mmCIF file of N, CA and C in Angstrom:
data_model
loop_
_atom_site.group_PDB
_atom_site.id
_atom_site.type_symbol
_atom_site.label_atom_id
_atom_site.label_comp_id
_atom_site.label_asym_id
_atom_site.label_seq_id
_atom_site.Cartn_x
_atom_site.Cartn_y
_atom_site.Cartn_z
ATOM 1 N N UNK A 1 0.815 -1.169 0.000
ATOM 2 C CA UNK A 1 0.000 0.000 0.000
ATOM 3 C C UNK A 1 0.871 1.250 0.000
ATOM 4 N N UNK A 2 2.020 1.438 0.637
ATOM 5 C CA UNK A 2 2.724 2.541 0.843
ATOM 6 C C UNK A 2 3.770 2.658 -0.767
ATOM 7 N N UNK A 3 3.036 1.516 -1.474
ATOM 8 C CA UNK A 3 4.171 1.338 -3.029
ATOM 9 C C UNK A 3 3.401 2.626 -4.299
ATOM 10 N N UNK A 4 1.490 2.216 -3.487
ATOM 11 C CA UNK A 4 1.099 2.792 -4.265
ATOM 12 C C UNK A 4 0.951 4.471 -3.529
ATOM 13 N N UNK A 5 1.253 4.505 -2.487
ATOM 14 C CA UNK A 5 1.422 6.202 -1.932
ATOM 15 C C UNK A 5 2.582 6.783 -2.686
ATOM 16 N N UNK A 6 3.728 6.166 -2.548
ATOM 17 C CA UNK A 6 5.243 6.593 -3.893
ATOM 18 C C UNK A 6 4.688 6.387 -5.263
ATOM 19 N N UNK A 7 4.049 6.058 -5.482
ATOM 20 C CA UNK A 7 3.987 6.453 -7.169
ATOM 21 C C UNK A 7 2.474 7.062 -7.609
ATOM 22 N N UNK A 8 1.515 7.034 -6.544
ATOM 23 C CA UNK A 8 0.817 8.405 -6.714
ATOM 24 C C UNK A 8 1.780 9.503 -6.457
ATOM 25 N N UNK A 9 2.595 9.870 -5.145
ATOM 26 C CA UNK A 9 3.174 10.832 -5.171
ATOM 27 C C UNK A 9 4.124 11.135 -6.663
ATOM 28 N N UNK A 10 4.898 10.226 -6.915
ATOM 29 C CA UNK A 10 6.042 10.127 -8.108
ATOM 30 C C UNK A 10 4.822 10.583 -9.636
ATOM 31 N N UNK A 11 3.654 10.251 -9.565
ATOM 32 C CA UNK A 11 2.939 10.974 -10.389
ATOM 33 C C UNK A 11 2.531 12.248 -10.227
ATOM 34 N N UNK A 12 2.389 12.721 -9.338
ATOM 35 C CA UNK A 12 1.626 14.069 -8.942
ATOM 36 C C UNK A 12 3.365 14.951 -8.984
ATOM 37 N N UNK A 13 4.478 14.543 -8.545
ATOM 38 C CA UNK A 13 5.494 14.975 -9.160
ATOM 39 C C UNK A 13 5.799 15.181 -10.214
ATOM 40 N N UNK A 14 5.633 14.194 -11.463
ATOM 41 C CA UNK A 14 5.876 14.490 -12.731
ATOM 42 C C UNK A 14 4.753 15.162 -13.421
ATOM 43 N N UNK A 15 3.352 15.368 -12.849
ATOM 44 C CA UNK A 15 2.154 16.160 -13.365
ATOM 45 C C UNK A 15 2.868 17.200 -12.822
ATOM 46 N N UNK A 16 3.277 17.837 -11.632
ATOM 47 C CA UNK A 16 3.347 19.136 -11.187
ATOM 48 C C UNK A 16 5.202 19.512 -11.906
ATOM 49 N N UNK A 17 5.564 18.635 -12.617
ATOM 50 C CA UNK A 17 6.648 19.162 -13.440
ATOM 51 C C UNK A 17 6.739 19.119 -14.542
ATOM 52 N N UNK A 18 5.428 18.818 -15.433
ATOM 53 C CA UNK A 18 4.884 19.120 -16.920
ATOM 54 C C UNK A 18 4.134 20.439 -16.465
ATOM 55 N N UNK A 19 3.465 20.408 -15.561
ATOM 56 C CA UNK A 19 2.778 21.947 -15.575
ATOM 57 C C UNK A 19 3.836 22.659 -15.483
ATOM 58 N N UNK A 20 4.682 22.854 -14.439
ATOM 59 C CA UNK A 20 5.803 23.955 -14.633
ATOM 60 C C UNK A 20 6.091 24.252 -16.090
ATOM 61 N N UNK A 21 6.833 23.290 -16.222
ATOM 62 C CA UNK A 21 7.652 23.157 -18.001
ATOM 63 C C UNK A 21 6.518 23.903 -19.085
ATOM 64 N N UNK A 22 5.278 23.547 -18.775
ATOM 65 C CA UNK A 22 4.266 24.417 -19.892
ATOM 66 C C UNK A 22 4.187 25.482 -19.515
ATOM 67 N N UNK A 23 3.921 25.672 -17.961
ATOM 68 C CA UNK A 23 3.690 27.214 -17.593
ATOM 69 C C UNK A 23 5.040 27.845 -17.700
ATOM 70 N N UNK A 24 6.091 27.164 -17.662
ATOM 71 C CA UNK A 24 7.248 28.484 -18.032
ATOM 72 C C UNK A 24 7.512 28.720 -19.693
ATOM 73 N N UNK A 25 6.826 27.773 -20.259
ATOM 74 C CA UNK A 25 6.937 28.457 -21.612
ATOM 75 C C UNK A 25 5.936 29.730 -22.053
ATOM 76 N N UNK A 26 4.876 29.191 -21.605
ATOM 77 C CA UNK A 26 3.938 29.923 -21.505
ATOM 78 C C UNK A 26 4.272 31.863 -21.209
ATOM 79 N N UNK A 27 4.696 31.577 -19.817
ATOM 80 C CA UNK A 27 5.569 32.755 -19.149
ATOM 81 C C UNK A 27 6.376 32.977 -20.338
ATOM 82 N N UNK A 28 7.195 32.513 -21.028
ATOM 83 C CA UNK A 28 8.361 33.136 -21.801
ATOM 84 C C UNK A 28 7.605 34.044 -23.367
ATOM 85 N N UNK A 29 6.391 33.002 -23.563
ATOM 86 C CA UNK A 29 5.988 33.606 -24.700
ATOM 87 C C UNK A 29 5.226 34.755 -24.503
ATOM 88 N N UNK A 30 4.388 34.970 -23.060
ATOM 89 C CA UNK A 30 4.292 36.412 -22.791
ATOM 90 C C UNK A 30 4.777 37.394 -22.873
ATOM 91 N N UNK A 31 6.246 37.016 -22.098
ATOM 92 C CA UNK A 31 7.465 38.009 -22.379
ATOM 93 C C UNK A 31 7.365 38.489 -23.438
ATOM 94 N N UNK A 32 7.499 37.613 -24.599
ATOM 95 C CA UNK A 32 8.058 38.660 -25.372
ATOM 96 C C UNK A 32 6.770 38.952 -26.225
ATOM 97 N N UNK A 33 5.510 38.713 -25.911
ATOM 98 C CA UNK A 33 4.815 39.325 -26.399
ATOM 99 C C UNK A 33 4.396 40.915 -26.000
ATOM 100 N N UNK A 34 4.577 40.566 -24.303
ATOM 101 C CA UNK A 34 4.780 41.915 -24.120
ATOM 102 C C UNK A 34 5.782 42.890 -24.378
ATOM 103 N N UNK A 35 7.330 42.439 -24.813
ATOM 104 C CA UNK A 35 7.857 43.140 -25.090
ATOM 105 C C UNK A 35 7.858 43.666 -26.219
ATOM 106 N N UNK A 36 7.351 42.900 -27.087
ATOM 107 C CA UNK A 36 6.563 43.558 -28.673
ATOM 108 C C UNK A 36 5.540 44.864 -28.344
ATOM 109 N N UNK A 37 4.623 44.272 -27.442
ATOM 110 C CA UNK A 37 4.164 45.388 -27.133
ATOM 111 C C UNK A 37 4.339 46.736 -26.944
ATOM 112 N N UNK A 38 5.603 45.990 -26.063
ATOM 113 C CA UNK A 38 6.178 47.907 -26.051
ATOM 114 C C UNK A 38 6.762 49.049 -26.513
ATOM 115 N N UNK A 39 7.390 47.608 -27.680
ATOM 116 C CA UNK A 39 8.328 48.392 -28.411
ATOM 117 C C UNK A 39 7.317 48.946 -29.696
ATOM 118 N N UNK A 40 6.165 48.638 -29.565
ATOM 119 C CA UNK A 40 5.405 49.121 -30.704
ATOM 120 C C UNK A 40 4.659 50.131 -30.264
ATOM 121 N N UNK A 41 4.676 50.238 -28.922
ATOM 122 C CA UNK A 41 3.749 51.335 -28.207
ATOM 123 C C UNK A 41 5.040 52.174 -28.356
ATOM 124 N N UNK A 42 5.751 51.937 -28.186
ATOM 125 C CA UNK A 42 7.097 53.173 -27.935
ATOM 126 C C UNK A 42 7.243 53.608 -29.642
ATOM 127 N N UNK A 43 6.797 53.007 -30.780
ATOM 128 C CA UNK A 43 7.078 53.278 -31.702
ATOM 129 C C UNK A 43 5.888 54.276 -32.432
ATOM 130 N N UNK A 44 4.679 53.724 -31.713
ATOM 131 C CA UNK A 44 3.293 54.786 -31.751
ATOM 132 C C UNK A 44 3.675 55.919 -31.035
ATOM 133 N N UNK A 45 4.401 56.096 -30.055
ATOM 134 C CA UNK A 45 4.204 57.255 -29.009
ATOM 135 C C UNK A 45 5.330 58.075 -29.965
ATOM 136 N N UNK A 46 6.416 57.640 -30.879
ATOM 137 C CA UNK A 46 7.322 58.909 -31.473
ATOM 138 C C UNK A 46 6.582 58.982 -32.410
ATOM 139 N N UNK A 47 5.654 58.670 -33.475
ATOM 140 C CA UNK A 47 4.780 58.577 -34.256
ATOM 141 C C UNK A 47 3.394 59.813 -34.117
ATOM 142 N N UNK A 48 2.780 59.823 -32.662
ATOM 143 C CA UNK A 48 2.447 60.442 -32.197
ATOM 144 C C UNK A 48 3.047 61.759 -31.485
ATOM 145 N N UNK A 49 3.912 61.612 -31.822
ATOM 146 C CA UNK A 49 4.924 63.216 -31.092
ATOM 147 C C UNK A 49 4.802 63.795 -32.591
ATOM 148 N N UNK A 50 5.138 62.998 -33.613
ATOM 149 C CA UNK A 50 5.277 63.550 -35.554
ATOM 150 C C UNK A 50 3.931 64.285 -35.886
ATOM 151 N N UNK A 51 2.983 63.413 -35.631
ATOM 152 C CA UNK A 51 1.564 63.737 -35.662
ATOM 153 C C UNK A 51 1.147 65.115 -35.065
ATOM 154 N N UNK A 52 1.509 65.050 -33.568
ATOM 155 C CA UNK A 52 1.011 65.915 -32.752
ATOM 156 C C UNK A 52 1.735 67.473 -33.243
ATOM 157 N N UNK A 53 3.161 67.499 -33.964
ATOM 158 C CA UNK A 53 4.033 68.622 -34.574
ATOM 159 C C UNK A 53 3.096 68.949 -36.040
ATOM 160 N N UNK A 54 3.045 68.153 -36.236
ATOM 161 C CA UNK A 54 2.115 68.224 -38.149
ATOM 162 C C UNK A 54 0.716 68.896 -37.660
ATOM 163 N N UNK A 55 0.524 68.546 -36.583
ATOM 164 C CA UNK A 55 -1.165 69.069 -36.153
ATOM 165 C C UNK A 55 -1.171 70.165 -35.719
ATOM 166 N N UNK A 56 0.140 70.848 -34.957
ATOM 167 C CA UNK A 56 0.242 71.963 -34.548
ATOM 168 C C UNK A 56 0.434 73.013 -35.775
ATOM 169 N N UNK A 57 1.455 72.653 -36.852
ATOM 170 C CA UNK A 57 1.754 73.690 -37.793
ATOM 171 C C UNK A 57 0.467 73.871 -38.750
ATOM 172 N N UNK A 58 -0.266 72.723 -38.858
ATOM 173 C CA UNK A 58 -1.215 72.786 -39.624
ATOM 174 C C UNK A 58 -2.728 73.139 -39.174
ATOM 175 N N UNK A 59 -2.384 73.506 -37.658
ATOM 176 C CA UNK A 59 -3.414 74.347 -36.977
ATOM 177 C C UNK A 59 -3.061 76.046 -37.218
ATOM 178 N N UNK A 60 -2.032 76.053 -37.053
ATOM 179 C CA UNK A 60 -1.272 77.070 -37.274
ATOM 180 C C UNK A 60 -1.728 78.466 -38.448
ATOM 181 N N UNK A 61 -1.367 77.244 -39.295
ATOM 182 C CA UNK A 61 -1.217 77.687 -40.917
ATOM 183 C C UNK A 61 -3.454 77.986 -41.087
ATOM 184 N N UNK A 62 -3.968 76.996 -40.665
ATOM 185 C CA UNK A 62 -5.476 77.603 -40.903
ATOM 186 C C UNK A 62 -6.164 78.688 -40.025
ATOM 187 N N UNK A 63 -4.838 78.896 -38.701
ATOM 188 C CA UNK A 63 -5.882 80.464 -38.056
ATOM 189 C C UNK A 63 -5.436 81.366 -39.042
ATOM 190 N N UNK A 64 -3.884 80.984 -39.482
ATOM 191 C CA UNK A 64 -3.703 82.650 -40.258
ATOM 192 C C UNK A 64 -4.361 82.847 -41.399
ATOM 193 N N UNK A 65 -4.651 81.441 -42.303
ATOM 194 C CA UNK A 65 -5.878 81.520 -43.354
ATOM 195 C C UNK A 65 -6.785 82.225 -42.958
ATOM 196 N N UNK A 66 -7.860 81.411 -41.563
ATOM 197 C CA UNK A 66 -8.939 82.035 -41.359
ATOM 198 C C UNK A 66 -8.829 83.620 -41.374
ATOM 199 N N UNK A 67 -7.705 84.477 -40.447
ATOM 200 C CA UNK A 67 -7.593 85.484 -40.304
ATOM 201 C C UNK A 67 -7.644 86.506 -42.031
ATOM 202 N N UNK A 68 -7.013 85.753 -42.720
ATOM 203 C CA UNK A 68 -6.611 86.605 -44.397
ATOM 204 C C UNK A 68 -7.798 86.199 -44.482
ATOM 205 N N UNK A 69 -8.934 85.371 -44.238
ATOM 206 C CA UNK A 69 -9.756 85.207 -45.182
ATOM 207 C C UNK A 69 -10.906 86.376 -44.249
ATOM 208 N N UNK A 70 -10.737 86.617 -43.093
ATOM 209 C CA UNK A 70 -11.294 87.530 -42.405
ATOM 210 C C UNK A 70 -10.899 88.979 -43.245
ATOM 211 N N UNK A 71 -9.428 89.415 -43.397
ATOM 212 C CA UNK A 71 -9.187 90.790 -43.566
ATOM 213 C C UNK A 71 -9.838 90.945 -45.304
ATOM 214 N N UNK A 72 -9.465 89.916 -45.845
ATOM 215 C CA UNK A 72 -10.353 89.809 -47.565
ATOM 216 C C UNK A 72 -11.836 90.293 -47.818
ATOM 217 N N UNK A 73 -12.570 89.450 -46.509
ATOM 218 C CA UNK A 73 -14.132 89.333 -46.735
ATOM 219 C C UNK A 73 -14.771 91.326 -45.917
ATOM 220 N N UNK A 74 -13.315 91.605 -45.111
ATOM 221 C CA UNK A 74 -13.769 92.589 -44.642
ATOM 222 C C UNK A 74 -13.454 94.071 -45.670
ATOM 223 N N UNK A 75 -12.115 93.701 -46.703
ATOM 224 C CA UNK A 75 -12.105 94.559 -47.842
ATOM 225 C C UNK A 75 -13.654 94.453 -48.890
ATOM 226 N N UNK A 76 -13.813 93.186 -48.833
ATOM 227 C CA UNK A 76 -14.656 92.786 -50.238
ATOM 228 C C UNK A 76 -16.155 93.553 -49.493
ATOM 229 N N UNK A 77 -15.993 93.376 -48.437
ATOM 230 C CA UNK A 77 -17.775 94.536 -47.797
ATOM 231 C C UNK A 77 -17.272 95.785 -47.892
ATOM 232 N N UNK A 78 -16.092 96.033 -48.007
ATOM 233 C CA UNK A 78 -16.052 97.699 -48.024
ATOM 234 C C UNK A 78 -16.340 97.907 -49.862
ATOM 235 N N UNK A 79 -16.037 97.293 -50.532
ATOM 236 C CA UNK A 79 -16.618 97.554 -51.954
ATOM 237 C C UNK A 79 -17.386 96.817 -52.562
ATOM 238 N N UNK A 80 -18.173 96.467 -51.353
ATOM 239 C CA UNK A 80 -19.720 95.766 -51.978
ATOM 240 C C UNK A 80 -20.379 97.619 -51.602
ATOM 241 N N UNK A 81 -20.120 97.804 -50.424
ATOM 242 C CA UNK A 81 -20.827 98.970 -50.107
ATOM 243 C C UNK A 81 -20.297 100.283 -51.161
ATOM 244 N N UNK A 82 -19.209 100.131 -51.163
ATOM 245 C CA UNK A 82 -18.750 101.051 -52.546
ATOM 246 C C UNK A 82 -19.482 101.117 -53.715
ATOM 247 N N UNK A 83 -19.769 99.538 -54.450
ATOM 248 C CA UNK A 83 -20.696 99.225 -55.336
ATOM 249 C C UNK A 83 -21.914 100.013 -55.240
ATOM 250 N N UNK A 84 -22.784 99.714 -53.785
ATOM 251 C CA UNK A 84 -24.229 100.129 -53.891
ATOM 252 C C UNK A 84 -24.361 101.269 -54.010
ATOM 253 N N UNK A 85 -23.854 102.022 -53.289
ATOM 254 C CA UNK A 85 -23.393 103.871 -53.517
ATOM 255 C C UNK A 85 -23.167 104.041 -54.565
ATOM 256 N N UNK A 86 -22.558 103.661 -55.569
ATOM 257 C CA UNK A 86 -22.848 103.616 -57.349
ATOM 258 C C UNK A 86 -24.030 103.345 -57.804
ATOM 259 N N UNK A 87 -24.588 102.181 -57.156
ATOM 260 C CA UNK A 87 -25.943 101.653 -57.654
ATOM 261 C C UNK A 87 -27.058 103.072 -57.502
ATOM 262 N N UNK A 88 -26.968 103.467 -55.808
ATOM 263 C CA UNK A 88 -27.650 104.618 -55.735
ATOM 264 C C UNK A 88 -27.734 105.492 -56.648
ATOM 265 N N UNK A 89 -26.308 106.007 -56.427
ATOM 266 C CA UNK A 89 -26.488 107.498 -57.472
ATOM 267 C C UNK A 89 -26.819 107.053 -58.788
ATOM 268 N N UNK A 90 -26.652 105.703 -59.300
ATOM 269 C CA UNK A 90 -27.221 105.562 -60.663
ATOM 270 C C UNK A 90 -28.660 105.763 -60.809
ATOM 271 N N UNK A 91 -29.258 105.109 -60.156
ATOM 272 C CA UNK A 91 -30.947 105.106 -59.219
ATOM 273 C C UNK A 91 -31.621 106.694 -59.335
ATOM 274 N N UNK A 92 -30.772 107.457 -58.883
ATOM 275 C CA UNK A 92 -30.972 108.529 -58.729
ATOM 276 C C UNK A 92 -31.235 109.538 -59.614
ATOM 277 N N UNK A 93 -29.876 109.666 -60.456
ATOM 278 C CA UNK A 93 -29.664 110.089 -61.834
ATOM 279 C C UNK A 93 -31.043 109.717 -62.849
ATOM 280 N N UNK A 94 -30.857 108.145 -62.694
ATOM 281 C CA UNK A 94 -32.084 108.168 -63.846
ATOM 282 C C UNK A 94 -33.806 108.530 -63.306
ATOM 283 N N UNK A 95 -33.886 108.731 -62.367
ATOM 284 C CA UNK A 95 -35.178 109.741 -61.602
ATOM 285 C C UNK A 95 -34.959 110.445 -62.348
ATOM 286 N N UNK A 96 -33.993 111.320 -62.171
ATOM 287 C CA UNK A 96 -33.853 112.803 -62.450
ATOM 288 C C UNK A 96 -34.247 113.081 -64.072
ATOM 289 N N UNK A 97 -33.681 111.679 -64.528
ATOM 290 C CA UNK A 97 -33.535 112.137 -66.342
ATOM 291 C C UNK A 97 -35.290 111.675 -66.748
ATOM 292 N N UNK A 98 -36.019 110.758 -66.044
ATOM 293 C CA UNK A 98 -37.164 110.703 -65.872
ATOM 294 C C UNK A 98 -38.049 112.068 -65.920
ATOM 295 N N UNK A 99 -37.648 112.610 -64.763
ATOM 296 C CA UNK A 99 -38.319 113.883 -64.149
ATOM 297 C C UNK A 99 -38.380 114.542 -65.113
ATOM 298 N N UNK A 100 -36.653 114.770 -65.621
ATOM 299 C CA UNK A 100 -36.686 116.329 -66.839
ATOM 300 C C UNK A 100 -37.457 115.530 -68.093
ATOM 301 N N UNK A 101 -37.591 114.245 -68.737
ATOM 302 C CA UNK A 101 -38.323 113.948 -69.662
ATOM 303 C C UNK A 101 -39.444 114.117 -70.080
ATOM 304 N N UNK A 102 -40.422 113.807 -68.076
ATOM 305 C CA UNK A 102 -41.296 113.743 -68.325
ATOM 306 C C UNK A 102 -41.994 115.638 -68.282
ATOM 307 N N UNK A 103 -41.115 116.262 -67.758
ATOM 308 C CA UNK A 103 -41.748 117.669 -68.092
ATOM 309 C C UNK A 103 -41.258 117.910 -69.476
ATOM 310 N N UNK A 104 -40.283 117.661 -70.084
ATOM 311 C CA UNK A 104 -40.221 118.316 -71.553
ATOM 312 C C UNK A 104 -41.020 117.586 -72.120
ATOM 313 N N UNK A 105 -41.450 116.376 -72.042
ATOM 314 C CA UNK A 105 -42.803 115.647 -72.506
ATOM 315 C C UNK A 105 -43.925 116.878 -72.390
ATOM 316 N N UNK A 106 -44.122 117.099 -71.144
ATOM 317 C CA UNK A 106 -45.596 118.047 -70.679
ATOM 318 C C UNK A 106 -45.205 119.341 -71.440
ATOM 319 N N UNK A 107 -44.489 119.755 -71.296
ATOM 320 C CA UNK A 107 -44.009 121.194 -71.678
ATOM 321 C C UNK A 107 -44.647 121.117 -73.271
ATOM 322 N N UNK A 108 -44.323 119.959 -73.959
ATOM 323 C CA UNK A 108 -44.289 119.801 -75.772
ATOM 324 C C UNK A 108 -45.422 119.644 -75.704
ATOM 325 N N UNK A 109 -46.531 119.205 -75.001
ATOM 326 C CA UNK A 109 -47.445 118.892 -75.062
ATOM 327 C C UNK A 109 -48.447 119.917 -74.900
ATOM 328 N N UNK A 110 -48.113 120.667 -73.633
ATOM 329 C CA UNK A 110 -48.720 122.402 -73.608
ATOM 330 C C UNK A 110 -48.719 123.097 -74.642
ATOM 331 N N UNK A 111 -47.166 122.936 -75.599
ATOM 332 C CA UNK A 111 -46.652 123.787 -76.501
ATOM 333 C C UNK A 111 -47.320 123.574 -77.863
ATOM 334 N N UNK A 112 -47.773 122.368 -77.859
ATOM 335 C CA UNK A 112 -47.852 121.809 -79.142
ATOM 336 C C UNK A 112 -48.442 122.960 -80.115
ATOM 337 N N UNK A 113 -49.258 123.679 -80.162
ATOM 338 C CA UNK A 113 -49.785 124.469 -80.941
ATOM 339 C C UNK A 113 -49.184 125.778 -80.774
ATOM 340 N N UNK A 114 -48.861 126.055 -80.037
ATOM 341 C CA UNK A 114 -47.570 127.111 -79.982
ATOM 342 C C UNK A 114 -46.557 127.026 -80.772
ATOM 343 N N UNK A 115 -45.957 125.513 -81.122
ATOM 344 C CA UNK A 115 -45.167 125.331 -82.242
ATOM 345 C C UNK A 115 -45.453 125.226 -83.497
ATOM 346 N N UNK A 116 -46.653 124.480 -83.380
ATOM 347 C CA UNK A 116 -47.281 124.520 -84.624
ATOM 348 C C UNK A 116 -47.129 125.926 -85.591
ATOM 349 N N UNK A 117 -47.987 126.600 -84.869
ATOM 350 C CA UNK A 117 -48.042 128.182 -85.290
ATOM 351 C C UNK A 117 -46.752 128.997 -85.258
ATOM 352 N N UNK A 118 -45.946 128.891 -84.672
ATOM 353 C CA UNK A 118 -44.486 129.656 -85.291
ATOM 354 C C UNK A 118 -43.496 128.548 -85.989
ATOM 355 N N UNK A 119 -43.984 127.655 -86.681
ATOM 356 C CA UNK A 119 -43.625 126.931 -87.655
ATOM 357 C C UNK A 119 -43.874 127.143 -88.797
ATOM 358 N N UNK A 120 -45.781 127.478 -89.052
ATOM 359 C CA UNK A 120 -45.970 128.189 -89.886
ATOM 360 C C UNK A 120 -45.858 129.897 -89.940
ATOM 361 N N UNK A 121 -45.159 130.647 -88.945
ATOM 362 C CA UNK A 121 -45.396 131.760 -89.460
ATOM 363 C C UNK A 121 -43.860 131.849 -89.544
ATOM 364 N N UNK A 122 -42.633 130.800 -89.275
ATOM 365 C CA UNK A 122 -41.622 130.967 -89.594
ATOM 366 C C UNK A 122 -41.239 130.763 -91.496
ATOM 367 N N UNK A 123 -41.928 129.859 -91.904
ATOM 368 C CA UNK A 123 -42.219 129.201 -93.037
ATOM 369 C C UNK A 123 -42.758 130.308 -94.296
ATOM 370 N N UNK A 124 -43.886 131.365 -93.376
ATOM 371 C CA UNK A 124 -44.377 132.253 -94.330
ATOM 372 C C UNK A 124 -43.343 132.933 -93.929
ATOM 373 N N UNK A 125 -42.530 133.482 -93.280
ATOM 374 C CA UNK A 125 -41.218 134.324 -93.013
ATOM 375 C C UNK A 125 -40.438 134.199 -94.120
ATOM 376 N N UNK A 126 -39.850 132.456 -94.276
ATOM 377 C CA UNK A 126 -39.109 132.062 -95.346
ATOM 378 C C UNK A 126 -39.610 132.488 -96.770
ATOM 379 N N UNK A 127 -40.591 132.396 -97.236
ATOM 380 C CA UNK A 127 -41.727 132.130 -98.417
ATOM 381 C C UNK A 127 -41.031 133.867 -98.928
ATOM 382 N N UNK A 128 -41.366 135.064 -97.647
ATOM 383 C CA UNK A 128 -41.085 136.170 -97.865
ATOM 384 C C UNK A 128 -40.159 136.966 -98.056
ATOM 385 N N UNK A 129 -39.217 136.354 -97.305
ATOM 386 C CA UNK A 129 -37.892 136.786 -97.882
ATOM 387 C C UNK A 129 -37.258 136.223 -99.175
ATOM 388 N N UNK A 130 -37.598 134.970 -99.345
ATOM 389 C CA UNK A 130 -37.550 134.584 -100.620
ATOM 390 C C UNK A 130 -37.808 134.892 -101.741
ATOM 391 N N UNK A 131 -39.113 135.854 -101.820
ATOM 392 C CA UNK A 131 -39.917 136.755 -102.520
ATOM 393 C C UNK A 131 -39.154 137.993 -102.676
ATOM 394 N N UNK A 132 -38.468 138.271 -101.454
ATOM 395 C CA UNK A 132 -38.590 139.268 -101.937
ATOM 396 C C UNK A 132 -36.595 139.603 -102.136
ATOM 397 N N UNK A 133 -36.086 138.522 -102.051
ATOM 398 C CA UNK A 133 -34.881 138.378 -102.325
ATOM 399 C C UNK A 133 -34.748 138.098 -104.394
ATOM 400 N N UNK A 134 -35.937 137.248 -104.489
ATOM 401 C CA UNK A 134 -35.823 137.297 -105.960
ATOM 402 C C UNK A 134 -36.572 138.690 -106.943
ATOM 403 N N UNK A 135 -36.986 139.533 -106.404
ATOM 404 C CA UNK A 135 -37.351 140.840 -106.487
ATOM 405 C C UNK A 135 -36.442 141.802 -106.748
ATOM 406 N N UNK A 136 -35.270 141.654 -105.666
ATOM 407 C CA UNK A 136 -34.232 142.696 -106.076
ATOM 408 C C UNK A 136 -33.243 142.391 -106.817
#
């Protein structure tokens, strides 16, 4: 009976020294999985320093855009408003040429027989001197 206590034990020895032997491989292939790890995290983190420089200049470079595109849009309203002040006085002008039209319209229209009649008495004017140019 004590033959089979030594070679249960002598088994539970060689089970508890296959587990070691697996668990230290095991352990080893962690290692260096973690050390992959790190060296790839350490290779993201200078990667991320490149990134983080490219992000800065290229933050950079779009305030001073935004800003030119600020001082541009603030020229381009000063001669939009330039524009309309042209537009006005154009607006204006042609009132005016309206206005004087429509009275020399009215005026010709008051006149009409007023012209009529020193048209013809300019005409018999002509007729008479004509007469009397072939006379002398």
């Amino acid at each position: 009976m004590i033959i089979i206590l030594y070679i249960a034990a002598l088994i539970a020895a060689v089970a508890f020294a296959v587990l070691a032997i697996f668990l230290a491989r095991t352990l080893t292939a962690v290692r260096r999985t973690m050390n992959n790890v790190a060296d790839t995290l350490e290779g993201v983190e200078k990667q991320m320093e490149g990134i983080t420089l490219e992000t800065t200049a290229l933050l950079n470079k779009t305030n001073k855009l935004a800003e030119d595109v600020g001082e541009k849009s603030q020229k381009l309203n000063t001669l939009v408003d330039g524009v309309k002040g042209i537009g006005d006085s154009v607006q204006e002008f042609n009132q005016s040429l309206r206005s004087v039209s429509r009275g020399l319209t009215k005026s010709a229209n008051d006149h009409t027989e007023t012209a009529a009649q020193a048209m013809k008495w300019g005409q018999v004017a002509i007729n008479l001197w004509k007469k009397a140019k072939k006379e002398i």
